[in-house]
Coordinates of C-alpha atoms (C1' of nucleotides) in Angstrom, one line a residue:
Chain A
M1 CA -19.7 -32.7 5.3
S2 CA -18.5 -29.9 3.0
D3 CA -20.8 -27.3 4.0
A4 CA -21.2 -25.7 7.4
P5 CA -24.5 -26.5 9.1
D6 CA -26.6 -23.8 10.4
A7 CA -24.0 -23.6 13.2
K8 CA -22.7 -20.2 11.9
P9 CA -20.8 -19.8 15.1
V10 CA -17.8 -17.6 15.0
G11 CA -19.4 -15.5 12.4
A12 CA -16.9 -14.6 9.7
G13 CA -19.0 -11.7 8.7
R14 CA -19.5 -10.3 12.1
Q15 CA -17.8 -7.0 12.3
L16 CA -14.6 -7.1 10.3
L17 CA -13.6 -3.6 11.0
F18 CA -12.6 -4.7 14.5
L19 CA -11.1 -8.2 14.5
R20 CA -12.2 -9.7 17.6
E21 CA -9.6 -11.1 19.9
E22 CA -10.5 -14.6 19.6
E23 CA -10.6 -14.4 15.8
L24 CA -7.0 -13.4 15.7
R25 CA -6.1 -16.0 18.3
L26 CA -7.6 -18.5 16.1
A27 CA -5.8 -17.3 13.0
Q28 CA -2.5 -17.6 14.9
D29 CA -3.1 -21.0 15.9
L30 CA -4.3 -22.0 12.5
L31 CA -1.3 -20.6 10.7
F32 CA 1.2 -22.1 13.3
F33 CA -0.2 -25.7 13.3
G34 CA -1.2 -25.7 9.6
Y35 CA 2.1 -24.5 8.3
R36 CA 4.0 -26.9 10.6
D37 CA 2.0 -29.9 9.5
F38 CA 2.1 -28.8 5.9
T39 CA 5.8 -29.0 5.7
A40 CA 6.2 -32.1 8.0
G41 CA 5.8 -34.6 5.1
P42 CA 8.7 -33.2 2.9
D43 CA 10.7 -32.5 5.9
A44 CA 10.7 -36.2 6.7
I45 CA 11.9 -37.1 3.2
L46 CA 14.5 -34.5 3.2
A47 CA 15.9 -35.5 6.5
E48 CA 16.7 -39.0 5.2
L49 CA 18.8 -37.3 2.5
G50 CA 20.6 -35.1 4.8
M51 CA 18.8 -32.1 3.7
G52 CA 16.4 -29.5 5.1
R53 CA 13.6 -27.2 4.3
A54 CA 16.0 -24.7 2.7
H55 CA 17.0 -27.4 0.1
H56 CA 13.3 -27.9 -0.8
R57 CA 12.7 -24.3 -1.3
V58 CA 15.5 -24.1 -3.7
L59 CA 14.3 -27.1 -5.6
H60 CA 10.9 -25.8 -5.7
F61 CA 11.7 -22.3 -7.1
V62 CA 14.3 -23.5 -9.5
G63 CA 11.9 -26.1 -10.7
R64 CA 9.3 -23.5 -11.3
R65 CA 11.6 -21.1 -13.3
P66 CA 14.3 -23.1 -15.0
G67 CA 17.2 -20.8 -15.9
I68 CA 16.7 -18.6 -13.0
T69 CA 19.8 -16.6 -11.9
V70 CA 21.3 -16.7 -8.4
G71 CA 20.3 -13.1 -7.9
E72 CA 16.7 -13.7 -8.7
L73 CA 16.6 -16.6 -6.4
L74 CA 18.1 -14.6 -3.6
A75 CA 15.4 -12.0 -4.1
I76 CA 12.6 -14.6 -3.9
L77 CA 13.9 -16.4 -0.9
G78 CA 14.8 -13.2 0.9
I79 CA 18.0 -14.6 2.2
T80 CA 21.7 -13.7 1.8
K81 CA 24.1 -15.0 -0.7
Q82 CA 26.0 -16.8 1.8
S83 CA 23.0 -18.6 3.3
L84 CA 21.9 -19.6 -0.2
G85 CA 25.5 -20.8 -1.0
R86 CA 25.5 -23.3 1.8
V87 CA 22.4 -24.9 0.5
L88 CA 23.0 -24.5 -3.2
T89 CA 26.5 -25.6 -3.5
P90 CA 25.8 -29.1 -2.0
L91 CA 22.8 -29.4 -4.4
V92 CA 25.0 -28.7 -7.3
E93 CA 27.8 -31.0 -6.1
E94 CA 25.4 -33.8 -5.6
G95 CA 24.0 -33.4 -9.0
Y96 CA 20.5 -32.0 -8.3
V97 CA 21.1 -28.6 -9.8
T98 CA 23.0 -27.5 -12.8
Q99 CA 24.5 -24.1 -13.5
Q100 CA 25.3 -22.8 -17.0
P101 CA 26.5 -19.4 -17.9
G102 CA 23.9 -17.0 -19.1
R103 CA 23.8 -16.3 -22.9
N104 CA 23.7 -12.6 -22.7
D105 CA 25.7 -12.1 -19.5
R106 CA 28.2 -14.8 -18.9
R107 CA 28.7 -13.8 -15.3
Q108 CA 25.4 -15.3 -14.6
R109 CA 24.9 -18.9 -13.5
L110 CA 21.6 -19.9 -14.8
L111 CA 20.2 -22.6 -12.5
S112 CA 18.0 -25.6 -13.5
L113 CA 17.1 -28.9 -12.1
T114 CA 18.9 -32.1 -13.4
E115 CA 16.8 -35.2 -13.9
K116 CA 17.8 -36.3 -10.3
G117 CA 16.9 -33.0 -9.0
E118 CA 13.5 -33.2 -10.8
A119 CA 12.9 -36.6 -9.5
L120 CA 13.5 -35.4 -5.8
E121 CA 11.4 -32.3 -6.2
R122 CA 8.6 -34.4 -7.6
R123 CA 8.8 -36.8 -4.8
L124 CA 8.4 -34.0 -2.4
F125 CA 5.8 -32.5 -4.4
E126 CA 3.7 -35.6 -4.4
R127 CA 3.8 -35.9 -0.7
Q128 CA 2.5 -32.5 -0.2
R129 CA 0.0 -32.9 -3.1
E130 CA -1.8 -35.6 -1.2
W131 CA -1.9 -33.6 2.0
V132 CA -3.2 -30.6 0.5
M133 CA -5.7 -32.4 -1.8
Q134 CA -7.2 -33.9 1.3
A135 CA -7.5 -30.5 3.0
Y136 CA -9.1 -29.0 -0.2
R137 CA -11.5 -31.9 -0.6
E138 CA -12.8 -31.6 3.0
A139 CA -13.1 -28.0 2.8
G140 CA -14.7 -27.7 -0.6
P141 CA -14.1 -25.4 -3.6
V142 CA -15.5 -22.3 -2.2
A143 CA -13.3 -22.5 0.9
V144 CA -10.3 -23.2 -1.3
E145 CA -10.9 -20.0 -3.2
G146 CA -11.3 -18.1 0.2
F147 CA -8.2 -19.7 1.6
R148 CA -6.2 -18.3 -1.5
R149 CA -7.6 -14.9 -1.1
V150 CA -6.8 -14.6 2.5
M151 CA -3.3 -16.0 2.2
R152 CA -2.6 -13.7 -0.6
G153 CA -3.7 -10.9 1.7
L154 CA -1.2 -12.0 4.4
M155 CA 1.6 -11.6 1.9
G156 CA 3.5 -8.3 1.7
P157 CA 3.4 -6.4 -1.6
E158 CA 6.9 -7.6 -2.6
A159 CA 5.9 -11.2 -2.1
R160 CA 2.7 -10.6 -4.1
A161 CA 4.7 -9.2 -7.0
Q162 CA 7.0 -12.1 -6.9
L163 CA 4.2 -14.5 -6.7
D164 CA 2.6 -12.9 -9.9
R165 CA 5.8 -13.0 -11.7
A166 CA 6.4 -16.7 -10.8
S167 CA 2.8 -17.7 -11.7
G168 CA 3.5 -16.7 -15.3
G169 CA 2.1 -13.3 -15.5
A170 CA -1.5 -14.0 -14.7
P171 CA -1.8 -11.6 -11.9
G172 CA -5.4 -11.9 -10.7
S173 CA -5.6 -15.5 -11.1
A174 CA -5.6 -16.5 -7.6
S175 CA -7.2 -13.6 -6.0
G176 CA -10.1 -13.3 -8.2
G177 CA -11.0 -9.8 -7.1
A178 CA -9.5 -7.7 -4.4
P179 CA -6.9 -6.0 -6.5
G180 CA -6.5 -3.0 -4.2
G181 CA -4.0 -4.4 -1.9
K182 CA -2.1 -1.3 -0.8
R183 CA -0.3 -2.8 2.0
S184 CA 2.0 -0.7 4.0
A185 CA 5.0 -2.9 3.4
A186 CA 6.2 -5.5 5.8
Chain B
M1 CA 5.9 -24.9 -17.8
S2 CA 4.9 -21.5 -16.6
D3 CA 2.5 -20.9 -19.4
A4 CA -0.8 -22.7 -19.3
P5 CA -2.8 -21.5 -22.2
D6 CA -5.8 -23.5 -21.3
A7 CA -6.0 -21.7 -18.1
K8 CA -9.3 -20.3 -17.4
P9 CA -8.4 -18.8 -14.1
V10 CA -7.6 -21.3 -11.6
G11 CA -11.0 -22.9 -11.0
A12 CA -11.2 -23.8 -7.4
G13 CA -13.9 -26.1 -8.3
R14 CA -12.3 -27.8 -11.2
Q15 CA -11.7 -31.3 -10.4
L16 CA -10.7 -31.6 -6.9
L17 CA -10.1 -35.3 -7.0
F18 CA -6.9 -34.8 -8.9
L19 CA -5.2 -31.7 -7.7
R20 CA -3.7 -30.1 -10.8
E21 CA 0.0 -29.2 -10.6
E22 CA -0.4 -25.6 -10.7
E23 CA -2.9 -25.5 -7.9
L24 CA -0.5 -27.2 -5.5
R25 CA 2.4 -25.0 -6.6
L26 CA 0.2 -22.1 -5.9
A27 CA -0.7 -23.5 -2.4
Q28 CA 3.0 -24.0 -1.8
D29 CA 3.9 -20.4 -2.6
L30 CA 0.9 -18.9 -0.8
L31 CA 1.9 -20.8 2.4
F32 CA 5.6 -20.0 2.2
F33 CA 5.1 -16.3 1.5
G34 CA 2.0 -15.8 3.6
Y35 CA 3.4 -17.5 6.6
R36 CA 6.7 -15.5 6.3
D37 CA 5.1 -12.2 6.1
F38 CA 2.5 -13.0 8.8
T39 CA 5.3 -13.6 11.3
A40 CA 7.5 -10.7 10.1
G41 CA 5.8 -8.1 12.2
P42 CA 6.2 -9.7 15.5
D43 CA 9.7 -11.0 14.6
A44 CA 10.9 -7.3 14.2
I45 CA 9.6 -6.4 17.7
L46 CA 11.2 -9.5 19.2
A47 CA 14.6 -9.0 17.6
E48 CA 14.8 -5.7 19.4
L49 CA 14.3 -7.5 22.7
G50 CA 16.9 -10.2 21.7
M51 CA 14.1 -12.8 21.4
G52 CA 12.8 -14.9 18.5
R53 CA 9.7 -16.6 17.2
A54 CA 10.0 -19.3 19.8
H55 CA 9.4 -16.8 22.7
H56 CA 6.4 -15.6 21.0
R57 CA 4.9 -18.9 20.8
V58 CA 5.5 -19.5 24.5
L59 CA 4.0 -16.1 25.3
H60 CA 1.1 -16.9 23.0
F61 CA 0.1 -20.3 24.4
V62 CA 0.8 -19.4 28.0
G63 CA -1.4 -16.3 27.6
R64 CA -4.2 -18.3 26.1
R65 CA -4.0 -21.0 29.0
P66 CA -2.8 -19.4 32.2
G67 CA -1.8 -22.1 34.6
I68 CA -0.7 -24.4 31.8
T69 CA 1.8 -27.1 32.9
V70 CA 5.3 -27.4 31.2
G71 CA 4.3 -30.8 30.0
E72 CA 1.1 -29.5 28.3
L73 CA 3.2 -26.8 26.7
L74 CA 5.7 -29.2 25.3
A75 CA 2.9 -31.3 23.9
I76 CA 1.3 -28.3 22.1
L77 CA 4.7 -26.9 20.7
G78 CA 6.0 -30.3 19.8
I79 CA 9.5 -29.7 21.0
T80 CA 11.7 -31.1 23.5
K81 CA 12.1 -30.1 27.1
Q82 CA 15.6 -28.8 26.5
S83 CA 14.5 -26.7 23.6
L84 CA 11.8 -25.2 25.6
G85 CA 14.0 -24.6 28.6
R86 CA 16.4 -22.5 26.5
V87 CA 13.4 -20.2 25.8
L88 CA 11.4 -20.4 28.9
T89 CA 14.1 -20.0 31.4
P90 CA 15.1 -16.5 30.1
L91 CA 11.4 -15.5 30.0
V92 CA 11.0 -16.5 33.6
E93 CA 14.3 -14.8 34.6
E94 CA 13.4 -11.6 32.9
G95 CA 10.0 -11.4 34.4
Y96 CA 7.7 -12.3 31.6
V97 CA 6.4 -15.6 32.9
T98 CA 5.8 -16.8 36.4
Q99 CA 5.9 -20.3 37.7
Q100 CA 3.9 -21.5 40.6
P101 CA 3.7 -25.0 42.0
G102 CA 0.5 -26.9 41.2
R103 CA -2.1 -27.2 43.9
N104 CA -2.7 -30.9 43.4
D105 CA 0.7 -31.9 42.3
R106 CA 3.4 -29.8 43.6
R107 CA 5.9 -31.1 41.1
Q108 CA 4.2 -29.2 38.4
R109 CA 5.2 -25.6 37.5
L110 CA 2.1 -23.8 36.4
L111 CA 2.9 -21.1 34.0
S112 CA 1.4 -17.7 33.6
L113 CA 2.2 -14.4 32.2
T114 CA 3.2 -11.5 34.4
E115 CA 1.9 -8.0 33.7
K116 CA 5.1 -7.4 31.8
G117 CA 4.6 -10.6 29.8
E118 CA 1.1 -9.7 29.0
A119 CA 2.1 -6.3 27.9
L120 CA 4.6 -7.7 25.5
E121 CA 2.3 -10.4 24.2
R122 CA -0.2 -7.8 23.6
R123 CA 2.1 -5.7 21.7
L124 CA 2.9 -8.5 19.4
F125 CA -0.7 -9.4 19.1
E126 CA -1.8 -5.9 18.1
R127 CA 0.8 -5.9 15.4
Q128 CA -0.5 -9.1 13.9
R129 CA -4.0 -8.1 14.5
E130 CA -3.8 -5.2 12.1
W131 CA -2.0 -7.4 9.5
V132 CA -4.5 -10.1 9.7
M133 CA -7.5 -7.7 9.8
Q134 CA -6.3 -6.0 6.5
A135 CA -6.2 -9.4 4.8
Y136 CA -9.5 -10.5 6.2
R137 CA -11.0 -7.3 5.1
E138 CA -9.8 -7.5 1.5
A139 CA -10.8 -11.0 1.3
G140 CA -14.2 -10.8 2.7
P141 CA -16.2 -12.9 5.2
V142 CA -16.8 -15.8 3.0
A143 CA -13.2 -16.1 2.2
V144 CA -12.2 -16.0 5.8
E145 CA -14.4 -18.9 6.6
G146 CA -12.9 -20.9 3.8
F147 CA -9.4 -19.9 4.9
R148 CA -10.2 -21.4 8.3
R149 CA -11.6 -24.6 6.9
V150 CA -8.5 -25.2 4.7
M151 CA -6.0 -24.4 7.3
R152 CA -7.7 -26.7 9.7
G153 CA -7.6 -29.4 7.0
L154 CA -3.7 -28.8 6.6
M155 CA -3.3 -29.7 10.3
G156 CA -2.7 -33.2 11.5
P157 CA -5.1 -34.9 13.8
E158 CA -3.0 -34.1 16.9
A159 CA -2.9 -30.5 16.1
R160 CA -6.6 -30.4 15.6
A161 CA -7.4 -31.9 18.9
Q162 CA -5.1 -29.4 20.6
L163 CA -6.7 -26.6 18.8
D164 CA -10.1 -27.7 20.0
R165 CA -8.8 -28.0 23.5
A166 CA -7.1 -24.6 23.4
S167 CA -10.1 -22.9 21.9
G168 CA -12.0 -23.6 25.1
G169 CA -13.9 -26.7 24.3
A170 CA -16.0 -25.6 21.3
P171 CA -14.8 -28.1 18.9
G172 CA -16.6 -27.3 15.7
S173 CA -16.6 -23.6 16.1
A174 CA -14.1 -22.9 13.4
S175 CA -14.6 -25.7 11.0
G176 CA -18.3 -25.6 10.9
G177 CA -18.6 -29.2 9.7
A178 CA -16.1 -31.6 8.5
P179 CA -15.5 -33.3 11.8
G180 CA -14.5 -36.7 10.2
G181 CA -11.0 -35.8 9.1
K182 CA -9.5 -39.3 9.3
R183 CA -6.0 -38.1 8.4
S184 CA -3.4 -40.7 8.3
A185 CA -1.2 -38.8 10.8
A186 CA 1.8 -36.7 9.8
Chain C
dG1 C1' 42.4 0.9 -22.4
dA2 C1' 41.9 1.9 -17.6
dT3 C1' 38.4 2.0 -14.4
dA4 C1' 34.1 1.2 -12.1
dA5 C1' 30.2 -1.7 -11.2
dT6 C1' 27.9 -6.4 -11.3
dG7 C1' 27.1 -11.1 -10.5
dT8 C1' 28.8 -14.8 -8.1
dG9 C1' 31.6 -17.6 -4.9
dT10 C1' 33.9 -18.2 -0.5
dC11 C1' 36.1 -17.8 4.2
dA12 C1' 35.3 -16.9 9.0
dA13 C1' 32.6 -16.0 12.9
dT14 C1' 28.0 -15.5 15.1
dG15 C1' 23.4 -16.5 16.6
dA16 C1' 18.6 -18.7 17.0
dA17 C1' 16.2 -22.7 17.4
dG18 C1' 15.8 -27.2 17.1
dC19 C1' 17.8 -32.1 18.3
dT20 C1' 19.8 -36.4 21.4
dG21 C1' 21.8 -38.4 25.6
dA22 C1' 22.7 -38.4 30.3
dC23 C1' 21.9 -37.3 34.7
dC24 C1' 19.6 -34.9 38.9
dC25 C1' 16.0 -33.7 42.2
dA26 C1' 11.5 -33.4 44.2
dA27 C1' 7.1 -35.2 44.6
dC28 C1' 3.7 -38.6 43.9
dA29 C1' 2.1 -43.5 43.9
dC30 C1' 2.3 -48.2 45.5
Chain D
dG1 C1' 11.1 -48.0 50.4
dT2 C1' 11.0 -48.3 45.8
dG3 C1' 9.8 -46.8 41.4
dT4 C1' 7.6 -43.4 38.4
dT5 C1' 6.7 -38.9 36.9
dG6 C1' 7.3 -33.6 36.3
dG7 C1' 10.7 -30.7 35.6
dG8 C1' 15.5 -28.8 35.2
dT9 C1' 20.1 -28.9 33.4
dC10 C1' 24.8 -29.9 31.2
dA11 C1' 27.2 -31.0 27.0
dG12 C1' 27.4 -31.5 22.2
dC13 C1' 25.4 -31.5 17.6
dT14 C1' 22.7 -29.7 13.3
dT15 C1' 20.2 -26.5 10.3
dC16 C1' 19.5 -22.3 8.8
dA17 C1' 19.9 -17.8 9.1
dT18 C1' 23.1 -13.5 9.8
dT19 C1' 27.4 -10.0 8.9
dG20 C1' 31.8 -8.6 7.2
dA21 C1' 35.5 -9.1 4.1
dC22 C1' 37.6 -10.5 0.1
dA23 C1' 38.3 -12.7 -4.7
dC24 C1' 37.3 -13.3 -9.6
dA25 C1' 35.3 -12.8 -14.0
dT26 C1' 32.5 -10.1 -16.8
dT27 C1' 30.1 -6.2 -18.4
dA28 C1' 29.6 -1.2 -18.6
dT29 C1' 31.5 3.3 -18.7
dC30 C1' 34.6 7.2 -19.3

DNA sequence: GATAATGTGTCAATGAAGCTGACCCAACAC
DNA sequence: GTGTTGGGTCAGCTTCATTGACACATTATC
C-alpha cells in the first residue's frame, strides 16, 4: 500500500514549468484540509484548558529553544509584542513558562518551560506525533522526504533561515539537496 | 536538546514505527511556516479589498463546484451557518457570487461565481500558482508526489472523502495507492 | 554624567473569523 | 395541515491578530 500502482495518474513529472490548473487546485485543497486536521488534535486539548493555538506555538518554540528572548520569539512567530503578551502573560502567570533576566543583558527576559509547561507541551506533542506518524507510515519514507522538500520550498526565505537556526545549525538536513532557494521574499 | 550528534541527516527511512522527536518537531515547523507563507500572497491581495482568508476559501470552493448549495459548502468548510453568512453575504452583495434557486428544490440557493468573482479568484490563484510552482520545481517531481501522499495522510477521513468528491470523482488520483486509511477520526 | 537607544510590559481600541442560541421564512414531504 | 429541511439573521461571546501610545529598566554612547 505504500507505493503507487502503475496508475501514475496526475503525473508529478508532467511539465512542471507550467503548473497545470488542477495541480494547484489540488495543492490548495491538500494544504487547507491537511493543516486543519493536523492542528485539530492539539486544539481540542488546548480548548479544555482555555487556551488556543497561539499558546501551543509559544510552548513549542520556547520548548525548542529554552532561554529564548522575547524579541527572538516575536521574530519567529511574526506577530506583534502586544499579541504575544496576551498569550505569554497568562502562560507565565499560570506557571507554564518562566522568565529569568539575561546574564549579559539584564533587560532581557529569557523564557523557558516549567515542568508543568513541559508536561503540557509533551501532551500536545504526543497527540500530533501519532497523527503524523500514521500519515508518514501510510506514505512511506520516500514520500516523507518529498513532503519535507516541498514544504520547505513553500516557506519564504526568512522562515527558512529561522528553521535552520532552530534546527540547531544543520541547514541542509531537511532539504537534502535543492539549496538554491532564491525566493523573491513573501 | 538542539544538538543531536548522532544525527546522520534526518533519515526519512530510519525507523518509522517510532517517529523520532526531532522528526515531528521538524514536521510541526514545516507545516506552520509553510502554510503561513503559502497563504501570505493571497492574504495581501485580499487585505486590499477588505477581505480575509475566509473569503478566499469561499471563492475557491464555489469556483471549483459552481452550483454548490450552501449546505454543501458548510460541510466542506466545517464552519457554522452564521460564520459563513458573515463572509458570503458581503460577497453576494458586492457581486462576486450569485445565488439562484435550485431547480429541483427551490429552497436551495445554488452558488456560483460572477465574472467579477472569477476574476478575483483567478488573481489569487495566479499568485499562489507561482509560489507553489517554484516550490515544486525546486523539489522535483518525486518530491511532489510524496508531498501529496503525506498531506493526504494528514487529513481526516471526512476531509479525504470531500477531497475525492471535489476532485471530480477520481478518488485515487492524488494518492496513488493507500486507500485503506482507517483513521480514527479527528 | 546626561542622553539616547533597546528590550520588555501594558493600556486602549479595532478588526477578522470563528462560536452558540434563538428565531424566522419559504419550500418540500407526509 | 403539520412537520421537517434549507437558508437567513439578530445578538452576544471568544480567540488571535492589529495599531498607537506610553512606561520602565538597562545598556550604550557622547
